[in-house]
Structure formats: C-alpha cells, structure tokens
Amino acid sequence: MREYAIIGGGIGGCSIAALLNAKGHDVVLIEKEPSLGGCASTFSHGGNRYNAGATTISGYHEGGIVRRVFETVGITPDVISTDPAITIIQGDKKCVRYRDLERFIVEVEAFYPHPKHREFWTLVHTLGVAFYSIEGHYYSNRSGFMKIRSLLSLYPILKRFWRYLFGNARDFIIRFYGTVTPEYLDFLDAQILIVAQAKSEKVNFFTAALSLGYTFNETHYPLGGMGAVCTSLTSNIPEILTECEVTAITKDTNIYTLSTSKGTIRCKNLIMGTSHYESSQWFSDPSIKQYYQKYEKLNNHQSAFVLYMTIKTPTQYHHHYQLISDEVLPHTLSKSVFVSFSDPSDSFMAPAGYYRVTASIHTDTRFWTVLSKTQYHDQKKALQNFLQQWICDKLGVQNEEITESFAATPKTFGRYIHRTQLGGNALTLANFLPRLPANDTPIKGLYQVGDTAYAAQGWPGVVMGAFNCMRMINGKH
Ligand SMILES: Cc1cc2nc3c(=O)[nH]c(=O)nc-3n(C[C@H](O)[C@H](O)[C@H](O)COP(=O)(O)OP(=O)(O)OC[C@H]3O[C@@H](n4cnc5c(N)ncnc54)[C@H](O)[C@@H]3O)c2cc1C
C-alpha cells in the first residue's frame, strides 16, 4: 500500500512528487510515456531531440517560485540565463524584450512610439514585483467553508490590486494610452495570449500585466531539453514508473486501486497530474466522475499546432522569437507563432552547427477532430508548409538549411499525453477564481495538480499549484 500515488509526470506531477518525497513521504510517480515532462518533455525523432512544447523557464530567478521548488528538494537544474527573453517580429519591426525595464522602454519607444510607454511598462513591472511579494494566500476546494476561507486569504491581493481586477485589459489599455494602433494591440495580445491563454479582451488588466511582465524577471533555457529539468527535479524519488498507463481507478472506502499497464497499485492518497478534462474517464466512482465532469464546462478546446525543425546553419539565433502576422493564421486561433531555438552550446540537443526548433501556435482541437483522414492529413501538411515558409522568410532561414521538419496537431498531443486541450485553464474574466478547480477536492485523499487546476499554466503557475497542494495536504490553512 503506497501513501501517495501521483498519476502523470508533467510539471505538476513531478513537482508534487518531489516535494512530498523531500518531506519523507512514500510516493510513486506514474507516467504513461517513456520519459517525464508531458507538455514540457523532450523526445527523440529519428535520433534528433526536440522539446515537445515548453521551451522557456520563467520563475527560476532569485526568489522565484520555480527556484523555490528546486531549492526545497535540494536539486540544481542544468539551466542557463536567457536575455533577451524574446525577440518579437511584427512586419519590419524587430522589438527585443530585454529583461532590463529601461532598455526595453527604449526598444518599445523606437518601434511603437507613444508618450505613455514609460508609465505603462513601469506599471506592468511594478504589478509583477508587488504580486510576487505577497505571500500567505492559498486556494481550497475541499468544502464550501474552506473555499470561502481560502478566498479570504486572497484579500491582500484584492485590496492592493482591485482596480486592475474588474473590466477587460483591452479597455484598460486603450483608456490608459488614449490612442493605440491596432498593430500595437496585436503586439500586446500576442504576448498576453502565450501566458494567460486568452487575449486582452478576455482577461483583466492584472492578469495581462503579469503576462506582459514575466520577461522582466530572469528567464532560463533548459540545457539538454525541458524534459531533463523534470527528470532532475524527480531524481531523488526512489520509484518512478514510466511507460505505465493508468487505465482505471476504483475507490473503496479510503483506498484507491489503480489498474495500470504494469499491474495494480493501491494507495491511500491519489494525486492526479492529468488534465481535469480527461480525468473522469478513469474513475468508476460516480461522485468522483461527477466532480471532474463539473469542470469540463471550463474546457475552451484550445490546443496547439507545433512545428519541429532541424536547421543546419552558421547564422546565430536567439533562444526565442515571436512572429506576429496581420491576420489570424489559417487553421489556428492566433496571429502569432512562438519559435524556440536550441542553444548552440547544447550538444545534447543538437550537434555543433545545428539547431533544433520548436514552433507553436494556438489552435482549436475541433478544427482537427472533425476531419476525415485525408482532410486531416492535407490540413496538417498545409499548415506545416505555411508555418515553415513564414518562419524561413521572417528569420532568414534558407529552405535548404532545413534538414528535418514535421508537425504535431491536437490529435498528436491527445495520442501521446492524453490531452485534447492544452494550455490549461485560461485566466479569463469568466473563468477566474472561485470558478477554478483547486488542488484539493471534496473527496477524501484525492488531490489535483497541473495547469487545469489552480494556479494555471506554465512553470510558475503549475509549481504554485503544487505548493498549494502541499499546503492542503499538510492542513496548513
Ligand atoms: C506548445 C506549448 C508550449 C508551451 N510553452 C511553455 C513555455 O515555454 N514555458 C512554460 O513554462 N510553459 C509552457 N507551456 C505550458 C506548460 O508546458 C504546461 O502548462 C505544463 O507543462 C503542464 O503541466 P501539467 O503537469 O499540467 O501536465 P502535462 O504536461 O499535461 O502532463 C500530464 C502527464 O500525464 C501523463 N498521463 C496522462 N494520462 C495518463 C495515464 N492514464 N496514466 C499515466 N500517465 C498519464 C501524460 O503522459 C503527461 O506526461 C507550453 C505548453 C504548450 C502546449
């Protein structure tokens, strides 16, 4: 009988497993794929290594929440600092997101001249610093009483930032600046979308500011691939079962029994590191099924189309680019694509002279699942070719420098990591606390981590959820 079984070795599952293990608890981490990471994994294709989705680590700066998880478990990941965080290309503009506020203000004023930039970006910067300095808040879903109590713990945030919490960010931005060009709004929206998973018209300004401001903190590049960061985070855990798929879960009084491809596992506590939108399928207990199904209405059906390329070139590239178009790209939900290059020194990812590239764009799962086999194949090829050519044109890559190119659709992610939705809960006005699922549940011994639960997506959001889960487990609330 295990004390804790954790299903899913994404950032959420790895973080909570590592935290519990560091506290001396008995844990088993179960992952369906051969390696850990999920959306943040690294895989091999024809011997070439690629990051599946996530390529940037934010929150690993001094005092950051991601650094805190590694410090708590006593592990230092193999990462290098990235500055600039992103180079944003829109038309003929090439605006570099330097970490330094003053340096970035000079940059943004050069490309999108406006007298209010200093005031605006200083506000964005200040809100980020202020938010991360507030501690002591948590979020619980164990009962109505606990939910209200936990919402009260968020009062310092409400008190300090209330004027940015209500109303949409787009209106706030337009009011703030007086006049803004559609081009500049696209520039902001592209950056808000990759963090908040929604554009400025759907989120409040507080969320928009945190999304726009993450690059003012130090960001990091994972040497050896993002999957290696998850592997190192969990390296002290005695038992990790990979290539082990959980196919059914039953609950008998206070014991969970997991049927897996490697046999049966029984545990007192179960932590789901899988998506809320997929989890109900494994449970037979009607009340647990119902619990997960209740949240399925939050599913926005957003996912990703990802293009993977190997490029052999003497040209020097930054780690990350965001390319912004005038129009939403075909078969997608976005005007922008996020393109990440491996570091030239990262010989584990690519030999000298080669880059591995992961380029992702938001799409709707339903754009892909309703198609016949032929239509699906044609649409996939068309978008792959379109993105490849666009990236080549914008970044000066020659077609003959591409030695490998292939793509993943929402169906691919569904097949490998059981996710029909990616990006987790978008932090929209309609979808904000207290509607979000928390990391504890009303069901005894059942917890949840990952980007479909509090506190949403990416390294900082998912790790914040793992710490919150730890707090719920320890009863410190
Ligand atoms: C294209 C893309 C780019 C991104 N870029 C960034 C970025 O640069 N930086 C950043 O911080 N974030 C980024 N994100 C977001 C980030 O990757 C995710 O928010 C985060 O990785 C989600 O972690 P998770 O723990 O919720 O779950 P997941 O990554 O979904 O992991 C869930 C795991 O559960 C496993 N699993 C599922 N079902 C079973 C089962 N039945 N049995 C056993 N195991 C199972 C899956 O195989 C998977 O490994 C990106 C996301 C995408 C899609």
Coordinates of C-alpha atoms and ligand atoms in Angstrom, one line a residue:
M1 CA 0.0 0.0 0.0
R2 CA 1.5 3.3 -1.1
E3 CA 1.0 6.5 0.9
Y4 CA 0.8 8.7 -2.3
A5 CA 0.4 7.7 -6.0
I6 CA 0.8 10.5 -8.5
I7 CA -0.6 10.0 -12.0
G8 CA 1.2 12.0 -14.7
G9 CA 4.8 13.1 -14.8
G10 CA 4.2 16.6 -16.2
I11 CA 5.5 19.7 -14.3
G12 CA 2.7 19.3 -11.8
G13 CA 3.1 15.6 -11.1
C14 CA 6.9 15.9 -10.9
S15 CA 6.7 19.0 -8.6
I16 CA 4.3 17.5 -6.1
A17 CA 6.1 14.1 -6.1
A18 CA 9.4 15.8 -5.5
L19 CA 8.0 17.9 -2.7
L20 CA 6.3 15.0 -0.9
N21 CA 9.4 12.8 -1.3
A22 CA 11.6 15.6 0.2
K23 CA 9.3 15.6 3.2
G24 CA 9.9 11.9 3.7
H25 CA 6.5 10.6 2.3
D26 CA 6.3 7.4 0.4
V27 CA 5.5 8.3 -3.2
V28 CA 5.2 6.5 -6.6
L29 CA 5.1 8.7 -9.7
I30 CA 3.3 7.0 -12.7
E31 CA 3.8 8.2 -16.2
K32 CA 2.4 6.7 -19.4
E33 CA 5.2 7.9 -21.7
P34 CA 8.8 6.6 -21.6
S35 CA 10.0 10.0 -20.2
L36 CA 8.8 12.7 -17.9
G37 CA 7.6 16.1 -18.8
G38 CA 4.3 15.9 -20.7
C39 CA 3.9 19.2 -22.4
A40 CA 7.3 20.0 -21.0
S41 CA 9.0 16.8 -22.3
T42 CA 11.8 16.3 -24.8
F43 CA 11.5 13.5 -27.3
S44 CA 13.6 11.8 -29.9
H45 CA 12.6 11.7 -33.6
G46 CA 14.8 9.8 -35.9
G47 CA 17.6 10.3 -33.3
N48 CA 17.1 14.1 -33.2
R49 CA 15.9 15.6 -29.9
Y50 CA 13.1 18.2 -29.7
N51 CA 11.2 19.9 -26.9
A52 CA 7.6 18.8 -27.3
G53 CA 6.0 22.1 -26.2
A54 CA 7.5 24.2 -23.4
T55 CA 10.9 25.7 -24.1
T56 CA 11.2 28.7 -21.6
I57 CA 11.5 28.5 -17.8
S58 CA 10.3 31.6 -16.0
G59 CA 10.1 31.8 -12.2
Y60 CA 13.6 30.4 -11.7
H61 CA 15.1 33.8 -10.9
E62 CA 16.4 34.5 -7.4
G63 CA 13.4 34.2 -5.0
G64 CA 11.1 32.9 -7.8
I65 CA 8.6 30.1 -7.1
V66 CA 10.2 27.6 -9.6
R67 CA 13.6 28.1 -7.9
R68 CA 11.9 27.5 -4.6
V69 CA 10.7 24.1 -5.6
F70 CA 14.3 23.1 -6.7
E71 CA 15.8 24.5 -3.5
T72 CA 13.2 22.7 -1.4
V73 CA 14.2 19.4 -2.9
G74 CA 17.9 20.2 -2.9
I75 CA 18.5 20.0 -6.7
T76 CA 20.0 22.4 -9.1
P77 CA 18.7 22.0 -12.7
D78 CA 21.0 22.5 -15.6
V79 CA 19.8 25.8 -17.0
I80 CA 21.3 29.0 -18.4
S81 CA 20.0 32.5 -18.2
T82 CA 18.3 33.9 -21.3
D83 CA 18.4 37.6 -22.1
P84 CA 16.7 38.8 -24.3
A85 CA 13.7 36.6 -23.3
I86 CA 12.0 37.0 -26.7
T87 CA 12.6 38.9 -29.9
I88 CA 9.3 40.0 -31.3
I89 CA 9.0 40.4 -35.1
Q90 CA 6.0 42.2 -36.5
G91 CA 6.1 43.4 -40.1
D92 CA 9.5 45.1 -40.4
K93 CA 9.8 45.7 -36.7
K94 CA 12.1 43.7 -34.5
C95 CA 11.4 44.6 -30.9
V96 CA 13.6 42.8 -28.3
R97 CA 12.2 42.0 -24.9
Y98 CA 15.2 42.8 -22.8
R99 CA 15.0 42.0 -19.1
D100 CA 16.0 45.5 -18.1
L101 CA 13.0 47.8 -18.0
E102 CA 14.8 50.9 -19.1
R103 CA 16.4 49.1 -22.0
F104 CA 13.1 47.6 -23.1
I105 CA 11.4 51.0 -22.9
V106 CA 13.9 52.4 -25.3
E107 CA 13.2 49.5 -27.6
V108 CA 9.4 49.8 -27.5
E109 CA 9.5 53.6 -28.0
A110 CA 11.7 53.1 -31.1
F111 CA 9.2 50.7 -32.7
Y112 CA 5.8 51.8 -31.4
P113 CA 6.3 55.5 -30.4
H114 CA 4.0 56.7 -27.7
P115 CA 4.5 59.2 -24.8
K116 CA 2.8 56.9 -22.3
H117 CA 5.1 53.9 -22.7
R118 CA 7.3 54.6 -19.6
E119 CA 4.2 54.9 -17.4
F120 CA 2.6 51.8 -18.8
W121 CA 5.6 49.5 -18.7
T122 CA 6.6 50.7 -15.3
L123 CA 3.1 49.8 -14.1
V124 CA 3.4 46.4 -15.7
H125 CA 6.8 45.9 -14.0
T126 CA 5.5 47.2 -10.6
L127 CA 2.5 44.9 -10.6
G128 CA 4.6 41.9 -11.2
V129 CA 7.0 42.7 -8.4
A130 CA 4.2 43.6 -6.0
F131 CA 2.2 40.4 -6.7
Y132 CA 5.1 38.0 -6.2
S133 CA 5.9 39.7 -2.9
I134 CA 2.5 38.8 -1.4
E135 CA 2.6 35.5 0.5
G136 CA 0.2 33.5 2.7
H137 CA -2.6 33.1 0.2
Y138 CA -4.0 29.7 -0.8
Y139 CA -6.9 28.2 -2.6
S140 CA -9.0 25.3 -1.4
N141 CA -12.0 23.4 -2.8
R142 CA -12.5 20.8 -0.1
S143 CA -15.8 22.3 1.1
G144 CA -17.8 25.5 0.7
F145 CA -16.5 26.7 4.0
M146 CA -12.8 26.1 3.0
K147 CA -13.4 27.7 -0.3
I148 CA -14.7 30.9 1.3
R149 CA -11.8 30.8 3.9
S150 CA -9.3 30.5 1.2
L151 CA -10.8 33.3 -0.9
L152 CA -10.4 35.5 2.2
S153 CA -6.7 34.6 2.2
L154 CA -6.6 36.3 -1.2
Y155 CA -7.9 39.5 0.4
P156 CA -4.5 41.3 0.4
I157 CA -4.3 40.8 -3.4
L158 CA -7.9 42.1 -3.8
K159 CA -7.2 45.1 -1.6
R160 CA -4.0 46.0 -3.4
F161 CA -4.9 45.3 -7.0
W162 CA -8.8 45.7 -7.1
R163 CA -8.6 48.5 -9.7
Y164 CA -7.0 46.1 -12.1
L165 CA -9.2 43.1 -11.5
F166 CA -12.5 44.2 -12.9
G167 CA -13.1 45.0 -16.6
N168 CA -11.1 43.8 -19.5
A169 CA -7.5 44.6 -20.2
R170 CA -8.1 45.8 -23.7
D171 CA -10.4 48.6 -22.5
F172 CA -7.9 49.4 -19.7
I173 CA -5.0 49.6 -22.1
I174 CA -7.0 51.9 -24.6
R175 CA -8.1 54.1 -21.7
F176 CA -4.5 54.2 -20.3
Y177 CA -2.9 55.2 -23.6
G178 CA -5.7 57.3 -25.0
T179 CA -5.0 56.1 -28.5
V180 CA -3.3 52.9 -29.6
T181 CA -2.7 51.4 -33.0
P182 CA -4.2 48.0 -33.9
E183 CA -0.6 46.9 -34.6
Y184 CA 0.4 47.7 -31.0
L185 CA -2.6 46.0 -29.6
D186 CA -1.6 42.9 -31.6
F187 CA 1.9 43.2 -30.2
L188 CA 0.5 43.2 -26.6
D189 CA -2.1 40.5 -27.4
A190 CA 0.4 38.1 -28.8
Q191 CA 2.4 38.3 -25.5
I192 CA -0.7 38.1 -23.3
L193 CA -2.0 35.0 -25.2
I194 CA 1.1 32.9 -24.6
V195 CA 0.9 33.3 -20.8
A196 CA -2.8 33.9 -19.9
Q197 CA -4.1 31.7 -22.8
A198 CA -6.5 34.4 -23.8
K199 CA -6.3 37.8 -25.4
S200 CA -6.7 41.2 -23.7
E201 CA -10.4 41.5 -24.3
K202 CA -11.0 38.3 -22.2
V203 CA -8.7 38.9 -19.2
N204 CA -8.4 41.6 -16.6
F205 CA -5.5 44.0 -16.6
F206 CA -3.9 42.4 -13.6
T207 CA -3.6 39.1 -15.5
A208 CA -2.5 40.9 -18.6
A209 CA 0.2 42.8 -16.7
L210 CA 1.6 39.6 -15.1
S211 CA 1.7 38.0 -18.6
L212 CA 3.4 41.0 -20.2
G213 CA 5.8 41.4 -17.3
Y214 CA 7.3 37.9 -16.9
T215 CA 10.2 38.8 -19.1
F216 CA 11.3 41.5 -16.6
N217 CA 12.4 38.5 -14.4
E218 CA 15.3 36.3 -15.4
T219 CA 14.2 33.5 -17.7
H220 CA 16.1 30.3 -18.3
Y221 CA 16.9 27.9 -21.1
P222 CA 17.0 24.2 -20.2
L223 CA 20.3 22.5 -21.2
G224 CA 19.6 19.0 -22.5
G225 CA 16.0 19.8 -23.2
M226 CA 13.0 20.7 -21.0
G227 CA 12.4 17.0 -20.2
A228 CA 15.8 16.9 -18.4
V229 CA 14.6 19.6 -16.0
C230 CA 11.6 17.4 -15.0
T231 CA 13.9 14.4 -14.7
S232 CA 16.4 16.2 -12.5
L233 CA 13.5 17.6 -10.3
T234 CA 12.4 14.0 -9.6
S235 CA 15.9 12.4 -9.4
N236 CA 15.7 11.8 -5.6
I237 CA 12.4 9.8 -5.9
P238 CA 13.1 6.1 -5.4
E239 CA 10.2 4.9 -7.5
I240 CA 9.1 6.3 -10.8
L241 CA 7.1 4.1 -13.2
T242 CA 7.4 5.2 -16.8
E243 CA 5.6 3.6 -19.7
C244 CA 3.0 2.8 -17.2
E245 CA -0.5 3.9 -18.2
V246 CA -3.3 4.0 -15.7
T247 CA -6.4 2.6 -17.2
A248 CA -8.9 2.5 -14.4
I249 CA -9.3 3.8 -10.8
T250 CA -11.6 2.5 -8.1
K251 CA -12.2 3.8 -4.6
D252 CA -13.1 1.5 -1.8
T253 CA -13.7 3.4 1.5
N254 CA -10.3 5.1 1.9
I255 CA -8.2 3.2 -0.6
Y256 CA -7.6 3.9 -4.2
T257 CA -6.9 1.0 -6.5
L258 CA -5.2 1.8 -9.8
S259 CA -5.2 -0.6 -12.7
T260 CA -2.1 0.1 -14.8
S261 CA -0.3 -1.4 -17.7
K262 CA 2.3 -2.6 -15.2
G263 CA -0.1 -4.1 -12.7
T264 CA -2.2 -2.9 -9.8
I265 CA -1.2 -0.2 -7.4
R266 CA -3.1 0.6 -4.1
C267 CA -2.7 3.9 -2.3
K268 CA -4.2 5.9 0.5
N269 CA -3.9 9.2 -1.3
L270 CA -4.1 9.9 -5.0
I271 CA -2.8 13.0 -6.8
M272 CA -4.0 13.4 -10.4
G273 CA -1.4 15.2 -12.6
T274 CA -3.6 14.7 -15.6
S275 CA -5.9 17.2 -17.2
H276 CA -9.3 17.9 -15.4
Y277 CA -11.0 17.5 -18.8
E278 CA -9.7 13.9 -19.2
S279 CA -9.7 12.6 -15.7
S280 CA -13.3 11.5 -15.2
Q281 CA -12.8 8.6 -17.7
W282 CA -10.6 6.6 -15.4
F283 CA -12.9 6.7 -12.3
S284 CA -15.8 4.3 -11.7
D285 CA -17.0 6.1 -8.5
P286 CA -19.9 8.3 -9.7
S287 CA -19.2 11.1 -7.2
I288 CA -15.6 11.4 -8.5
K289 CA -16.7 11.2 -12.1
Q290 CA -19.2 14.0 -11.4
Y291 CA -16.6 16.1 -9.6
Y292 CA -14.4 16.1 -12.8
Q293 CA -17.3 16.5 -15.2
K294 CA -18.4 19.6 -13.4
Y295 CA -15.3 21.3 -14.6
E296 CA -15.5 20.1 -18.1
K297 CA -17.5 23.2 -19.0
L298 CA -14.3 25.2 -18.5
N299 CA -12.7 23.4 -21.4
N300 CA -12.1 26.1 -24.1
H301 CA -10.9 23.4 -26.6
Q302 CA -7.7 25.4 -27.2
S303 CA -4.7 23.3 -28.1
A304 CA -1.5 23.7 -30.1
F305 CA -0.1 23.0 -33.5
V306 CA 3.6 22.5 -33.2
L307 CA 6.2 22.5 -36.0
Y308 CA 9.6 20.8 -35.3
M309 CA 12.6 21.5 -37.4
T310 CA 16.3 20.8 -37.5
I311 CA 18.2 23.6 -39.2
K312 CA 21.9 23.5 -40.2
T313 CA 23.2 27.0 -40.5
P314 CA 26.1 29.2 -39.5
T315 CA 23.6 32.0 -38.6
Q316 CA 23.3 32.9 -34.9
Y317 CA 19.8 32.8 -33.4
H318 CA 18.4 34.0 -30.1
H319 CA 16.6 31.4 -28.0
H320 CA 13.0 32.6 -28.6
Y321 CA 11.2 34.6 -31.3
Q322 CA 7.6 35.6 -31.5
L323 CA 6.4 36.3 -35.1
I324 CA 3.2 38.3 -35.4
S325 CA 1.1 38.5 -38.6
D326 CA -1.7 40.9 -39.5
E327 CA -4.2 38.2 -39.7
V328 CA -5.1 35.0 -37.8
L329 CA -3.2 32.2 -39.5
P330 CA -5.2 29.6 -41.3
H331 CA -6.5 26.6 -39.2
T332 CA -5.3 28.4 -36.0
L333 CA -6.7 30.8 -33.4
S334 CA -3.7 33.2 -33.4
K335 CA -1.8 35.8 -35.3
S336 CA 1.4 34.8 -33.8
V337 CA 3.8 31.8 -33.6
F338 CA 6.4 31.3 -30.8
V339 CA 9.7 29.9 -32.2
S340 CA 12.4 28.5 -30.0
F341 CA 15.9 27.5 -31.0
S342 CA 18.3 25.2 -29.1
D343 CA 21.4 26.9 -27.7
P344 CA 24.5 26.4 -29.8
S345 CA 26.4 25.1 -26.8
D346 CA 23.7 22.5 -26.0
S347 CA 25.3 19.5 -27.7
F348 CA 22.8 17.1 -26.1
M349 CA 20.0 18.7 -28.1
A350 CA 21.9 19.3 -31.4
P351 CA 25.5 18.8 -32.7
A352 CA 27.6 21.9 -33.5
G353 CA 26.2 23.9 -36.4
Y354 CA 22.6 22.6 -36.0
Y355 CA 19.6 24.0 -34.2
R356 CA 16.5 22.1 -33.1
V357 CA 13.5 24.3 -33.4
T358 CA 10.1 24.1 -31.7
A359 CA 7.5 26.5 -33.1
S360 CA 4.0 26.5 -31.6
I361 CA 0.7 28.3 -32.3
H362 CA -2.7 28.1 -30.7
T363 CA -5.4 26.2 -32.5
D364 CA -8.8 24.7 -31.7
T365 CA -8.9 21.0 -31.1
R366 CA -12.2 20.8 -33.1
F367 CA -10.5 22.2 -36.2
W368 CA -8.7 18.8 -36.3
T369 CA -11.0 16.2 -34.8
V370 CA -14.0 16.7 -37.2
L371 CA -11.9 16.0 -40.3
S372 CA -11.7 12.8 -42.4
K373 CA -8.3 11.1 -42.5
T374 CA -7.5 12.7 -45.9
Q375 CA -8.7 16.2 -44.9
Y376 CA -6.7 15.9 -41.6
H377 CA -3.6 14.9 -43.5
D378 CA -4.0 17.7 -46.1
Q379 CA -4.7 20.4 -43.4
K380 CA -1.7 19.3 -41.3
K381 CA 0.6 19.4 -44.3
A382 CA -0.8 22.8 -45.4
L383 CA -0.2 24.4 -42.0
Q384 CA 3.2 22.8 -41.6
N385 CA 4.3 24.2 -45.0
F386 CA 2.8 27.6 -44.4
L387 CA 4.5 28.0 -41.0
Q388 CA 7.8 26.7 -42.2
Q389 CA 7.8 29.2 -45.1
W390 CA 6.7 32.0 -42.9
I391 CA 9.4 31.3 -40.3
C392 CA 12.0 30.9 -43.0
D393 CA 11.0 34.3 -44.5
K394 CA 10.9 36.1 -41.2
L395 CA 14.1 34.7 -39.7
G396 CA 16.2 34.4 -42.9
V397 CA 16.4 30.6 -42.8
Q398 CA 17.1 29.1 -46.3
N399 CA 14.8 26.2 -47.2
E400 CA 17.9 24.0 -48.0
E401 CA 19.1 24.6 -44.4
I402 CA 16.2 22.6 -43.0
T403 CA 17.3 19.0 -42.7
E404 CA 14.1 17.7 -40.9
S405 CA 10.6 19.1 -40.5
F406 CA 7.5 17.5 -39.0
A407 CA 4.5 18.6 -37.0
A408 CA 2.1 17.8 -34.2
T409 CA -1.6 18.6 -34.1
P410 CA -4.0 18.5 -31.1
K411 CA -4.7 14.9 -32.1
T412 CA -1.0 14.1 -31.7
F413 CA -1.0 15.5 -28.1
G414 CA -4.2 13.5 -27.4
R415 CA -2.5 10.3 -28.5
Y416 CA 0.7 10.8 -26.6
I417 CA -0.2 12.6 -23.4
H418 CA -4.0 12.1 -23.2
R419 CA -4.7 15.8 -23.7
T420 CA -7.3 17.1 -26.0
Q421 CA -6.9 20.6 -24.5
L422 CA -3.6 22.3 -23.9
G423 CA -2.7 25.4 -22.0
G424 CA -4.9 24.6 -19.1
N425 CA -7.4 27.0 -17.6
A426 CA -7.3 30.3 -19.4
L427 CA -7.3 33.1 -16.8
T428 CA -10.3 34.9 -18.3
L429 CA -12.7 37.2 -16.5
A430 CA -15.4 34.5 -16.9
N431 CA -13.1 31.7 -15.7
F432 CA -11.4 33.3 -12.7
L433 CA -11.4 32.3 -9.0
P434 CA -13.6 30.9 -7.4
R435 CA -14.6 29.0 -10.6
L436 CA -11.2 27.4 -11.0
P437 CA -10.7 23.9 -9.6
A438 CA -8.3 23.9 -6.6
N439 CA -5.6 21.3 -5.7
D440 CA -7.7 19.6 -3.1
T441 CA -11.1 18.2 -3.7
P442 CA -14.2 17.3 -1.6
I443 CA -13.2 13.6 -2.0
K444 CA -11.0 12.3 0.8
G445 CA -7.5 11.6 -0.3
L446 CA -7.9 12.9 -3.8
Y447 CA -5.8 15.9 -5.0
Q448 CA -5.1 17.5 -8.3
V449 CA -2.1 19.4 -9.8
G450 CA -1.3 20.7 -13.2
D451 CA -2.4 23.5 -15.5
T452 CA -6.1 22.8 -15.5
A453 CA -6.2 23.4 -11.7
Y454 CA -5.1 26.4 -9.6
A455 CA -2.9 28.3 -10.4
A456 CA -3.0 27.7 -14.2
Q457 CA -0.3 27.1 -16.8
G458 CA 3.5 27.2 -17.3
W459 CA 6.3 26.5 -14.8
P460 CA 5.3 29.3 -12.3
G461 CA 1.5 28.6 -12.4
V462 CA 1.8 24.8 -12.2
V463 CA 4.5 24.9 -9.4
M464 CA 2.4 27.4 -7.5
G465 CA -0.4 24.8 -7.6
A466 CA 2.0 22.1 -6.4
F467 CA 2.9 24.3 -3.4
N468 CA -0.8 24.9 -2.8
C469 CA -1.4 21.2 -2.9
M470 CA 1.3 20.6 -0.4
R471 CA -0.3 23.2 1.9
M472 CA -3.7 21.4 1.6
I473 CA -2.0 18.0 2.3
N474 CA -0.3 19.5 5.4
G475 CA -3.5 21.1 6.5
K476 CA -1.8 24.5 6.9
H477 CA -4.8 26.6 6.1
Ligands
LIG1 C1 3.1 24.2 -27.2 C2 3.3 24.6 -25.8 C3 4.3 25.4 -25.4 C4 4.4 25.8 -24.1 N1 5.5 26.6 -23.8 C5 5.7 26.9 -22.5 C6 7.0 27.5 -22.1 O1 7.8 27.9 -22.9 N2 7.2 27.7 -20.8 C7 6.3 27.3 -19.8 O2 6.5 27.5 -18.6 N3 5.1 26.6 -20.2 C8 4.9 26.4 -21.5 N4 3.8 25.7 -21.8 C9 2.8 25.3 -20.8 C10 3.3 24.2 -20.0 O3 4.0 23.3 -20.8 C11 2.2 23.4 -19.3 O4 1.4 24.3 -18.6 C12 2.7 22.4 -18.3 O5 3.8 21.7 -18.8 C13 1.5 21.5 -17.9 O6 2.0 20.6 -17.0 P1 1.0 19.6 -16.3 O7 1.7 19.0 -15.1 O8 -0.3 20.2 -16.1 O9 0.6 18.4 -17.3 P2 1.0 17.7 -18.6 O10 2.3 18.3 -19.2 O11 -0.1 17.6 -19.5 O12 1.4 16.3 -18.1 C14 0.5 15.3 -17.8 C15 1.2 14.0 -17.9 O13 0.3 12.9 -17.5 C16 0.5 11.8 -18.3 N5 -0.7 11.0 -18.4 C17 -1.9 11.3 -18.9 N6 -2.7 10.3 -18.8 C18 -2.1 9.3 -18.1 C19 -2.4 8.0 -17.6 N7 -3.6 7.5 -17.8 N8 -1.5 7.2 -17.0 C20 -0.3 7.7 -16.7 N9 0.1 9.0 -17.2 C21 -0.8 9.7 -17.8 C22 0.9 12.4 -19.7 O14 1.6 11.5 -20.5 C23 1.7 13.6 -19.2 O15 3.1 13.3 -19.1 C24 3.6 25.3 -23.1 C25 2.5 24.4 -23.5 C26 2.4 24.0 -24.8 C27 1.3 23.1 -25.1

